[in-house]
Amino acid sequence: MASHRKPRTSVLASPGGRRTAAGLTTAALASVTLLSQSADAAPRAPKPTIEEVNKKVDDLYHQAEVATEKYNGAKEHADEQRHTVDGLLNAAAKRAEQMNRSRHQLGMFASAQYRTGGMNPTAQLMLAKDPQQFFDRSHLMERLTSRQKQAVTDYQEQAAAAAHQRAEATDSLERLQKSQASLKESKRSVQDKLTEARQLLSRLTAQEKARLAALERQKEAAAKRKAEEEARRQQERQRQQDGGGSTGGRTGGGSTGDSSSTKAEKALAFARAQIGKPYVWGATGPSSYDCSGLTQAAWKAAGVTMPRTTWDQVKIGQRVATKDLQPGDLVFFFDDISHVGMYIGGGKMIHAPHPGASVREESIYYMPIYGSVRPG
């Protein structure tokens, strides 16, 4: 029996259904818009204050100095290793020449033995025209045999020495490769830290940069006041020691005529002559310096050889307390001993501060002091 039911009409196909679908679409779009607006309205990280930027930049410069000292140490080690490798390679080349000469001599002996060694002494005597000729030849062969044995011994010694030198050269080349890898890593670390600091500073507005400069001036002024206070205390201690007389020796900046004072004065004179030259990490002069490069060059001008890094420079000379500092002494900073300056008296030093700055005089209280040494 045929069905008389009417087919159902799709809601979407009907006019009312189309209106309903349109309403649903509008609601969905509104929901998406609201969600988008909610995402845009999500709280953003607050912009760092100038004080925070200042601290971050200082931290990055400090980290860059640590990486710079690692670079300096790796470079010094790589240079020494390269010199060792060159020496071993030169020695190996000379040894090869000696081995070639020994080998040539052995070849000559082998040829001579081939020509005469196949005949026994009795046959040689019977065939000799003159017995004296035989005995002369026999004596010559004995001497030849002795020289041949010595040649063999020499060749064996040369071969053993050459093998030892090849092993040394191989080990030195491996150490050189490790030093070069460390050098590359330290260099990349320095560059990354300095790039991050530059990017932070580049995002500041003119007003923010002015505020940052004002903070630096406040920090410098506070360090200067502390240096002046320490200078007054030092002068008072000196007056008490001298019974009210004038100061003398290195403490007062004068020369006592002894070798130590003379060297310190020469080192200070060199350091003063570098004031105004730019800080460049890894530089040892003459047109630019990093902190340990400056102190090394200054004391070298005074005839005193010093190691390259702050970590090694702090180990030389005599340790002195801050209150007993004299001109020419080296003052080291931070717990990781990553910065150094040369004391000039009055609580001040000459140092190469950081990238973007030049060699200058500054209070030793600008940074936390680790300790001091007296070279010479």
PDB file of C-alpha atoms in Angstrom, residues 3-214:
ATOM      1  CA  SER A   3       2.512   5.650   1.666  1.00  0.00           C
ATOM      2  CA  HIS A   4       0.773   9.026   1.863  1.00  0.00           C
ATOM      3  CA  ARG A   5       3.356  10.618   4.148  1.00  0.00           C
ATOM      4  CA  LYS A   6       4.958  13.846   2.908  1.00  0.00           C
ATOM      5  CA  PRO A   7       8.736  13.844   2.615  1.00  0.00           C
ATOM      6  CA  ARG A   8      10.501  15.738   5.365  1.00  0.00           C
ATOM      7  CA  THR A   9      12.034  19.044   4.308  1.00  0.00           C
ATOM      8  CA  SER A  10      15.572  19.805   5.493  1.00  0.00           C
ATOM      9  CA  VAL A  11      15.767  22.629   7.978  1.00  0.00           C
ATOM     10  CA  LEU A  12      18.595  24.162   6.009  1.00  0.00           C
ATOM     11  CA  ALA A  13      16.701  23.863   2.780  1.00  0.00           C
ATOM     12  CA  SER A  14      13.658  25.752   4.086  1.00  0.00           C
ATOM     13  CA  PRO A  15      13.526  29.554   4.236  1.00  0.00           C
ATOM     14  CA  GLY A  16      13.184  29.384   7.981  1.00  0.00           C
ATOM     15  CA  GLY A  17      16.074  26.964   8.111  1.00  0.00           C
ATOM     16  CA  ARG A  18      18.230  29.361   6.105  1.00  0.00           C
ATOM     17  CA  ARG A  19      17.453  32.083   8.608  1.00  0.00           C
ATOM     18  CA  THR A  20      18.360  29.724  11.446  1.00  0.00           C
ATOM     19  CA  ALA A  21      21.656  28.787   9.742  1.00  0.00           C
ATOM     20  CA  ALA A  22      22.462  32.442   9.195  1.00  0.00           C
ATOM     21  CA  GLY A  23      21.804  33.097  12.856  1.00  0.00           C
ATOM     22  CA  LEU A  24      24.096  30.259  13.860  1.00  0.00           C
ATOM     23  CA  THR A  25      26.854  31.516  11.543  1.00  0.00           C
ATOM     24  CA  THR A  26      26.568  35.018  12.944  1.00  0.00           C
ATOM     25  CA  ALA A  27      26.767  33.682  16.470  1.00  0.00           C
ATOM     26  CA  ALA A  28      29.822  31.582  15.586  1.00  0.00           C
ATOM     27  CA  LEU A  29      31.568  34.596  14.051  1.00  0.00           C
ATOM     28  CA  ALA A  30      30.747  36.657  17.098  1.00  0.00           C
ATOM     29  CA  SER A  31      32.208  33.948  19.324  1.00  0.00           C
ATOM     30  CA  VAL A  32      35.420  33.875  17.249  1.00  0.00           C
ATOM     31  CA  THR A  33      35.645  37.661  17.448  1.00  0.00           C
ATOM     32  CA  LEU A  34      35.154  37.613  21.196  1.00  0.00           C
ATOM     33  CA  LEU A  35      37.805  34.891  21.567  1.00  0.00           C
ATOM     34  CA  SER A  36      40.198  36.896  19.417  1.00  0.00           C
ATOM     35  CA  GLN A  37      39.580  39.993  21.458  1.00  0.00           C
ATOM     36  CA  SER A  38      40.095  37.999  24.648  1.00  0.00           C
ATOM     37  CA  ALA A  39      43.452  36.701  23.319  1.00  0.00           C
ATOM     38  CA  ASP A  40      44.521  40.237  22.403  1.00  0.00           C
ATOM     39  CA  ALA A  41      43.468  41.419  25.824  1.00  0.00           C
ATOM     40  CA  ALA A  42      45.679  38.818  27.556  1.00  0.00           C
ATOM     41  CA  PRO A  43      48.136  40.530  29.886  1.00  0.00           C
ATOM     42  CA  ARG A  44      51.562  41.148  28.342  1.00  0.00           C
ATOM     43  CA  ALA A  45      54.851  40.991  30.186  1.00  0.00           C
ATOM     44  CA  PRO A  46      55.550  44.406  31.675  1.00  0.00           C
ATOM     45  CA  LYS A  47      58.325  46.401  30.055  1.00  0.00           C
ATOM     46  CA  PRO A  48      61.481  46.238  32.184  1.00  0.00           C
ATOM     47  CA  THR A  49      62.315  49.330  34.170  1.00  0.00           C
ATOM     48  CA  ILE A  50      65.457  51.330  33.482  1.00  0.00           C
ATOM     49  CA  GLU A  51      66.952  49.953  36.696  1.00  0.00           C
ATOM     50  CA  GLU A  52      66.293  46.410  35.483  1.00  0.00           C
ATOM     51  CA  VAL A  53      67.779  47.172  32.069  1.00  0.00           C
ATOM     52  CA  ASN A  54      70.821  48.707  33.732  1.00  0.00           C
ATOM     53  CA  LYS A  55      71.342  45.623  35.896  1.00  0.00           C
ATOM     54  CA  LYS A  56      70.827  43.293  32.955  1.00  0.00           C
ATOM     55  CA  VAL A  57      73.357  45.159  30.807  1.00  0.00           C
ATOM     56  CA  ASP A  58      75.879  45.160  33.662  1.00  0.00           C
ATOM     57  CA  ASP A  59      75.347  41.422  34.098  1.00  0.00           C
ATOM     58  CA  LEU A  60      75.854  40.819  30.385  1.00  0.00           C
ATOM     59  CA  TYR A  61      79.063  42.870  30.366  1.00  0.00           C
ATOM     60  CA  HIS A  62      80.257  40.887  33.366  1.00  0.00           C
ATOM     61  CA  GLN A  63      79.438  37.589  31.652  1.00  0.00           C
ATOM     62  CA  ALA A  64      81.208  38.839  28.524  1.00  0.00           C
ATOM     63  CA  GLU A  65      84.317  39.599  30.594  1.00  0.00           C
ATOM     64  CA  VAL A  66      84.300  36.085  32.035  1.00  0.00           C
ATOM     65  CA  ALA A  67      84.037  34.709  28.510  1.00  0.00           C
ATOM     66  CA  THR A  68      86.791  37.104  27.393  1.00  0.00           C
ATOM     67  CA  GLU A  69      89.179  35.774  30.041  1.00  0.00           C
ATOM     68  CA  LYS A  70      88.344  32.237  28.927  1.00  0.00           C
ATOM     69  CA  TYR A  71      89.097  33.332  25.375  1.00  0.00           C
ATOM     70  CA  ASN A  72      92.386  34.907  26.463  1.00  0.00           C
ATOM     71  CA  GLY A  73      93.420  31.730  28.281  1.00  0.00           C
ATOM     72  CA  ALA A  74      92.413  29.499  25.373  1.00  0.00           C
ATOM     73  CA  LYS A  75      94.248  31.736  22.901  1.00  0.00           C
ATOM     74  CA  GLU A  76      97.401  31.737  25.023  1.00  0.00           C
ATOM     75  CA  HIS A  77      97.258  27.969  25.331  1.00  0.00           C
ATOM     76  CA  ALA A  78      96.587  27.552  21.600  1.00  0.00           C
ATOM     77  CA  ASP A  79      99.537  29.814  20.729  1.00  0.00           C
ATOM     78  CA  GLU A  80     101.832  27.831  23.027  1.00  0.00           C
ATOM     79  CA  GLN A  81     100.557  24.543  21.617  1.00  0.00           C
ATOM     80  CA  ARG A  82     101.004  25.794  18.057  1.00  0.00           C
ATOM     81  CA  HIS A  83     104.596  26.748  18.866  1.00  0.00           C
ATOM     82  CA  THR A  84     105.175  23.272  20.334  1.00  0.00           C
ATOM     83  CA  VAL A  85     103.692  21.600  17.262  1.00  0.00           C
ATOM     84  CA  ASP A  86     105.842  23.717  14.929  1.00  0.00           C
ATOM     85  CA  GLY A  87     108.944  22.763  16.922  1.00  0.00           C
ATOM     86  CA  LEU A  88     108.062  19.072  16.814  1.00  0.00           C
ATOM     87  CA  LEU A  89     107.375  19.181  13.093  1.00  0.00           C
ATOM     88  CA  ASN A  90     110.693  20.927  12.438  1.00  0.00           C
ATOM     89  CA  ALA A  91     112.498  18.371  14.602  1.00  0.00           C
ATOM     90  CA  ALA A  92     110.715  15.542  12.781  1.00  0.00           C
ATOM     91  CA  ALA A  93     111.795  16.977   9.428  1.00  0.00           C
ATOM     92  CA  LYS A  94     115.436  17.127  10.576  1.00  0.00           C
ATOM     93  CA  ARG A  95     115.139  13.610  11.951  1.00  0.00           C
ATOM     94  CA  ALA A  96     113.839  12.420   8.582  1.00  0.00           C
ATOM     95  CA  GLU A  97     116.898  13.937   6.883  1.00  0.00           C
ATOM     96  CA  GLN A  98     119.186  12.115   9.309  1.00  0.00           C
ATOM     97  CA  MET A  99     117.299   8.871   8.690  1.00  0.00           C
ATOM     98  CA  ASN A 100     117.708   9.337   4.930  1.00  0.00           C
ATOM     99  CA  ARG A 101     121.447   9.816   5.352  1.00  0.00           C
ATOM    100  CA  SER A 102     121.670   6.723   7.566  1.00  0.00           C
ATOM    101  CA  ARG A 103     119.587   4.757   5.078  1.00  0.00           C
ATOM    102  CA  HIS A 104     121.842   5.879   2.221  1.00  0.00           C
ATOM    103  CA  GLN A 105     124.946   4.796   4.139  1.00  0.00           C
ATOM    104  CA  LEU A 106     123.385   1.417   4.864  1.00  0.00           C
ATOM    105  CA  GLY A 107     122.642   1.062   1.167  1.00  0.00           C
ATOM    106  CA  MET A 108     126.270   1.725   0.319  1.00  0.00           C
ATOM    107  CA  PHE A 109     127.391  -0.912   2.832  1.00  0.00           C
ATOM    108  CA  ALA A 110     124.874  -3.383   1.456  1.00  0.00           C
ATOM    109  CA  SER A 111     126.173  -2.823  -2.084  1.00  0.00           C
ATOM    110  CA  ALA A 112     129.767  -3.315  -0.971  1.00  0.00           C
ATOM    111  CA  GLN A 113     128.870  -6.490   0.873  1.00  0.00           C
ATOM    112  CA  TYR A 114     127.033  -7.760  -2.178  1.00  0.00           C
ATOM    113  CA  ARG A 115     130.107  -7.194  -4.347  1.00  0.00           C
ATOM    114  CA  THR A 116     132.634  -8.847  -1.993  1.00  0.00           C
ATOM    115  CA  GLY A 117     130.690 -10.728   0.631  1.00  0.00           C
ATOM    116  CA  GLY A 118     129.955 -13.802  -1.536  1.00  0.00           C
ATOM    117  CA  MET A 119     133.567 -14.996  -1.363  1.00  0.00           C
ATOM    118  CA  ASN A 120     134.983 -16.547   1.810  1.00  0.00           C
ATOM    119  CA  PRO A 121     138.343 -15.318   3.212  1.00  0.00           C
ATOM    120  CA  THR A 122     140.287 -18.504   2.112  1.00  0.00           C
ATOM    121  CA  ALA A 123     139.248 -18.070  -1.502  1.00  0.00           C
ATOM    122  CA  GLN A 124     140.110 -14.392  -1.377  1.00  0.00           C
ATOM    123  CA  LEU A 125     143.610 -15.287  -0.050  1.00  0.00           C
ATOM    124  CA  MET A 126     144.190 -17.894  -2.787  1.00  0.00           C
ATOM    125  CA  LEU A 127     143.059 -15.541  -5.541  1.00  0.00           C
ATOM    126  CA  ALA A 128     144.903 -12.527  -4.222  1.00  0.00           C
ATOM    127  CA  LYS A 129     147.997 -11.657  -6.271  1.00  0.00           C
ATOM    128  CA  ASP A 130     149.737 -10.337  -3.179  1.00  0.00           C
ATOM    129  CA  PRO A 131     149.126 -11.697   0.373  1.00  0.00           C
ATOM    130  CA  GLN A 132     149.728  -8.241   1.743  1.00  0.00           C
ATOM    131  CA  GLN A 133     146.932  -7.000  -0.484  1.00  0.00           C
ATOM    132  CA  PHE A 134     144.636  -9.607   1.111  1.00  0.00           C
ATOM    133  CA  PHE A 135     145.521  -8.579   4.650  1.00  0.00           C
ATOM    134  CA  ASP A 136     145.065  -4.900   3.788  1.00  0.00           C
ATOM    135  CA  ARG A 137     141.682  -5.708   2.286  1.00  0.00           C
ATOM    136  CA  SER A 138     140.766  -7.851   5.292  1.00  0.00           C
ATOM    137  CA  HIS A 139     141.662  -5.028   7.681  1.00  0.00           C
ATOM    138  CA  LEU A 140     139.595  -2.615   5.592  1.00  0.00           C
ATOM    139  CA  MET A 141     136.611  -4.953   5.704  1.00  0.00           C
ATOM    140  CA  GLU A 142     136.887  -5.224   9.485  1.00  0.00           C
ATOM    141  CA  ARG A 143     136.790  -1.444   9.721  1.00  0.00           C
ATOM    142  CA  LEU A 144     133.951  -1.423   7.233  1.00  0.00           C
ATOM    143  CA  THR A 145     132.037  -3.948   9.277  1.00  0.00           C
ATOM    144  CA  SER A 146     132.499  -1.814  12.404  1.00  0.00           C
ATOM    145  CA  ARG A 147     131.221   1.259  10.597  1.00  0.00           C
ATOM    146  CA  GLN A 148     128.354  -0.772   9.180  1.00  0.00           C
ATOM    147  CA  LYS A 149     127.322  -1.902  12.657  1.00  0.00           C
ATOM    148  CA  GLN A 150     127.457   1.687  13.863  1.00  0.00           C
ATOM    149  CA  ALA A 151     125.383   2.773  10.876  1.00  0.00           C
ATOM    150  CA  VAL A 152     122.758   0.185  11.699  1.00  0.00           C
ATOM    151  CA  THR A 153     122.744   1.297  15.319  1.00  0.00           C
ATOM    152  CA  ASP A 154     122.429   4.936  14.270  1.00  0.00           C
ATOM    153  CA  TYR A 155     119.571   4.138  11.915  1.00  0.00           C
ATOM    154  CA  GLN A 156     117.710   2.197  14.593  1.00  0.00           C
ATOM    155  CA  GLU A 157     118.117   5.063  17.079  1.00  0.00           C
ATOM    156  CA  GLN A 158     116.973   7.586  14.466  1.00  0.00           C
ATOM    157  CA  ALA A 159     113.915   5.467  13.620  1.00  0.00           C
ATOM    158  CA  ALA A 160     112.956   5.108  17.302  1.00  0.00           C
ATOM    159  CA  ALA A 161     113.401   8.845  17.896  1.00  0.00           C
ATOM    160  CA  ALA A 162     111.349   9.629  14.783  1.00  0.00           C
ATOM    161  CA  ALA A 163     108.525   7.377  15.968  1.00  0.00           C
ATOM    162  CA  HIS A 164     108.570   9.087  19.380  1.00  0.00           C
ATOM    163  CA  GLN A 165     108.475  12.527  17.780  1.00  0.00           C
ATOM    164  CA  ARG A 166     105.602  11.528  15.512  1.00  0.00           C
ATOM    165  CA  ALA A 167     103.645  10.384  18.562  1.00  0.00           C
ATOM    166  CA  GLU A 168     104.412  13.652  20.362  1.00  0.00           C
ATOM    167  CA  ALA A 169     103.403  15.673  17.320  1.00  0.00           C
ATOM    168  CA  THR A 170     100.130  13.744  17.042  1.00  0.00           C
ATOM    169  CA  ASP A 171      99.299  14.342  20.720  1.00  0.00           C
ATOM    170  CA  SER A 172     100.207  18.022  20.413  1.00  0.00           C
ATOM    171  CA  LEU A 173      98.047  18.414  17.326  1.00  0.00           C
ATOM    172  CA  GLU A 174      95.098  16.875  19.197  1.00  0.00           C
ATOM    173  CA  ARG A 175      95.615  19.270  22.099  1.00  0.00           C
ATOM    174  CA  LEU A 176      95.873  22.150  19.651  1.00  0.00           C
ATOM    175  CA  GLN A 177      92.565  21.173  18.077  1.00  0.00           C
ATOM    176  CA  LYS A 178      90.917  21.093  21.515  1.00  0.00           C
ATOM    177  CA  SER A 179      92.386  24.511  22.341  1.00  0.00           C
ATOM    178  CA  GLN A 180      91.113  25.921  19.060  1.00  0.00           C
ATOM    179  CA  ALA A 181      87.635  24.494  19.740  1.00  0.00           C
ATOM    180  CA  SER A 182      87.641  26.095  23.201  1.00  0.00           C
ATOM    181  CA  LEU A 183      88.825  29.347  21.649  1.00  0.00           C
ATOM    182  CA  LYS A 184      85.972  29.295  19.155  1.00  0.00           C
ATOM    183  CA  GLU A 185      83.404  28.565  21.863  1.00  0.00           C
ATOM    184  CA  SER A 186      84.653  31.393  24.107  1.00  0.00           C
ATOM    185  CA  LYS A 187      84.649  33.819  21.183  1.00  0.00           C
ATOM    186  CA  ARG A 188      81.049  32.929  20.325  1.00  0.00           C
ATOM    187  CA  SER A 189      80.026  33.341  23.967  1.00  0.00           C
ATOM    188  CA  VAL A 190      81.549  36.833  24.145  1.00  0.00           C
ATOM    189  CA  GLN A 191      79.856  37.892  20.931  1.00  0.00           C
ATOM    190  CA  ASP A 192      76.474  36.541  22.049  1.00  0.00           C
ATOM    191  CA  LYS A 193      76.600  38.425  25.370  1.00  0.00           C
ATOM    192  CA  LEU A 194      77.650  41.686  23.748  1.00  0.00           C
ATOM    193  CA  THR A 195      74.994  41.355  21.035  1.00  0.00           C
ATOM    194  CA  GLU A 196      72.296  40.847  23.671  1.00  0.00           C
ATOM    195  CA  ALA A 197      73.500  43.924  25.582  1.00  0.00           C
ATOM    196  CA  ARG A 198      73.483  46.054  22.419  1.00  0.00           C
ATOM    197  CA  GLN A 199      69.967  44.899  21.566  1.00  0.00           C
ATOM    198  CA  LEU A 200      68.706  45.826  25.033  1.00  0.00           C
ATOM    199  CA  LEU A 201      70.210  49.287  24.761  1.00  0.00           C
ATOM    200  CA  SER A 202      68.977  49.814  21.191  1.00  0.00           C
ATOM    201  CA  ARG A 203      65.352  49.364  22.271  1.00  0.00           C
ATOM    202  CA  LEU A 204      65.519  52.262  24.728  1.00  0.00           C
ATOM    203  CA  THR A 205      63.976  55.602  23.885  1.00  0.00           C
ATOM    204  CA  ALA A 206      65.985  58.806  24.097  1.00  0.00           C
ATOM    205  CA  GLN A 207      64.440  59.581  27.483  1.00  0.00           C
ATOM    206  CA  GLU A 208      65.225  56.102  28.757  1.00  0.00           C
ATOM    207  CA  LYS A 209      68.823  56.385  27.594  1.00  0.00           C
ATOM    208  CA  ALA A 210      69.118  59.684  29.420  1.00  0.00           C
ATOM    209  CA  ARG A 211      67.716  58.069  32.565  1.00  0.00           C
ATOM    210  CA  LEU A 212      70.180  55.193  32.184  1.00  0.00           C
ATOM    211  CA  ALA A 213      73.072  57.648  31.873  1.00  0.00           C
ATOM    212  CA  ALA A 214      71.869  59.408  35.024  1.00  0.00           C
TER     213      ALA A 214
END
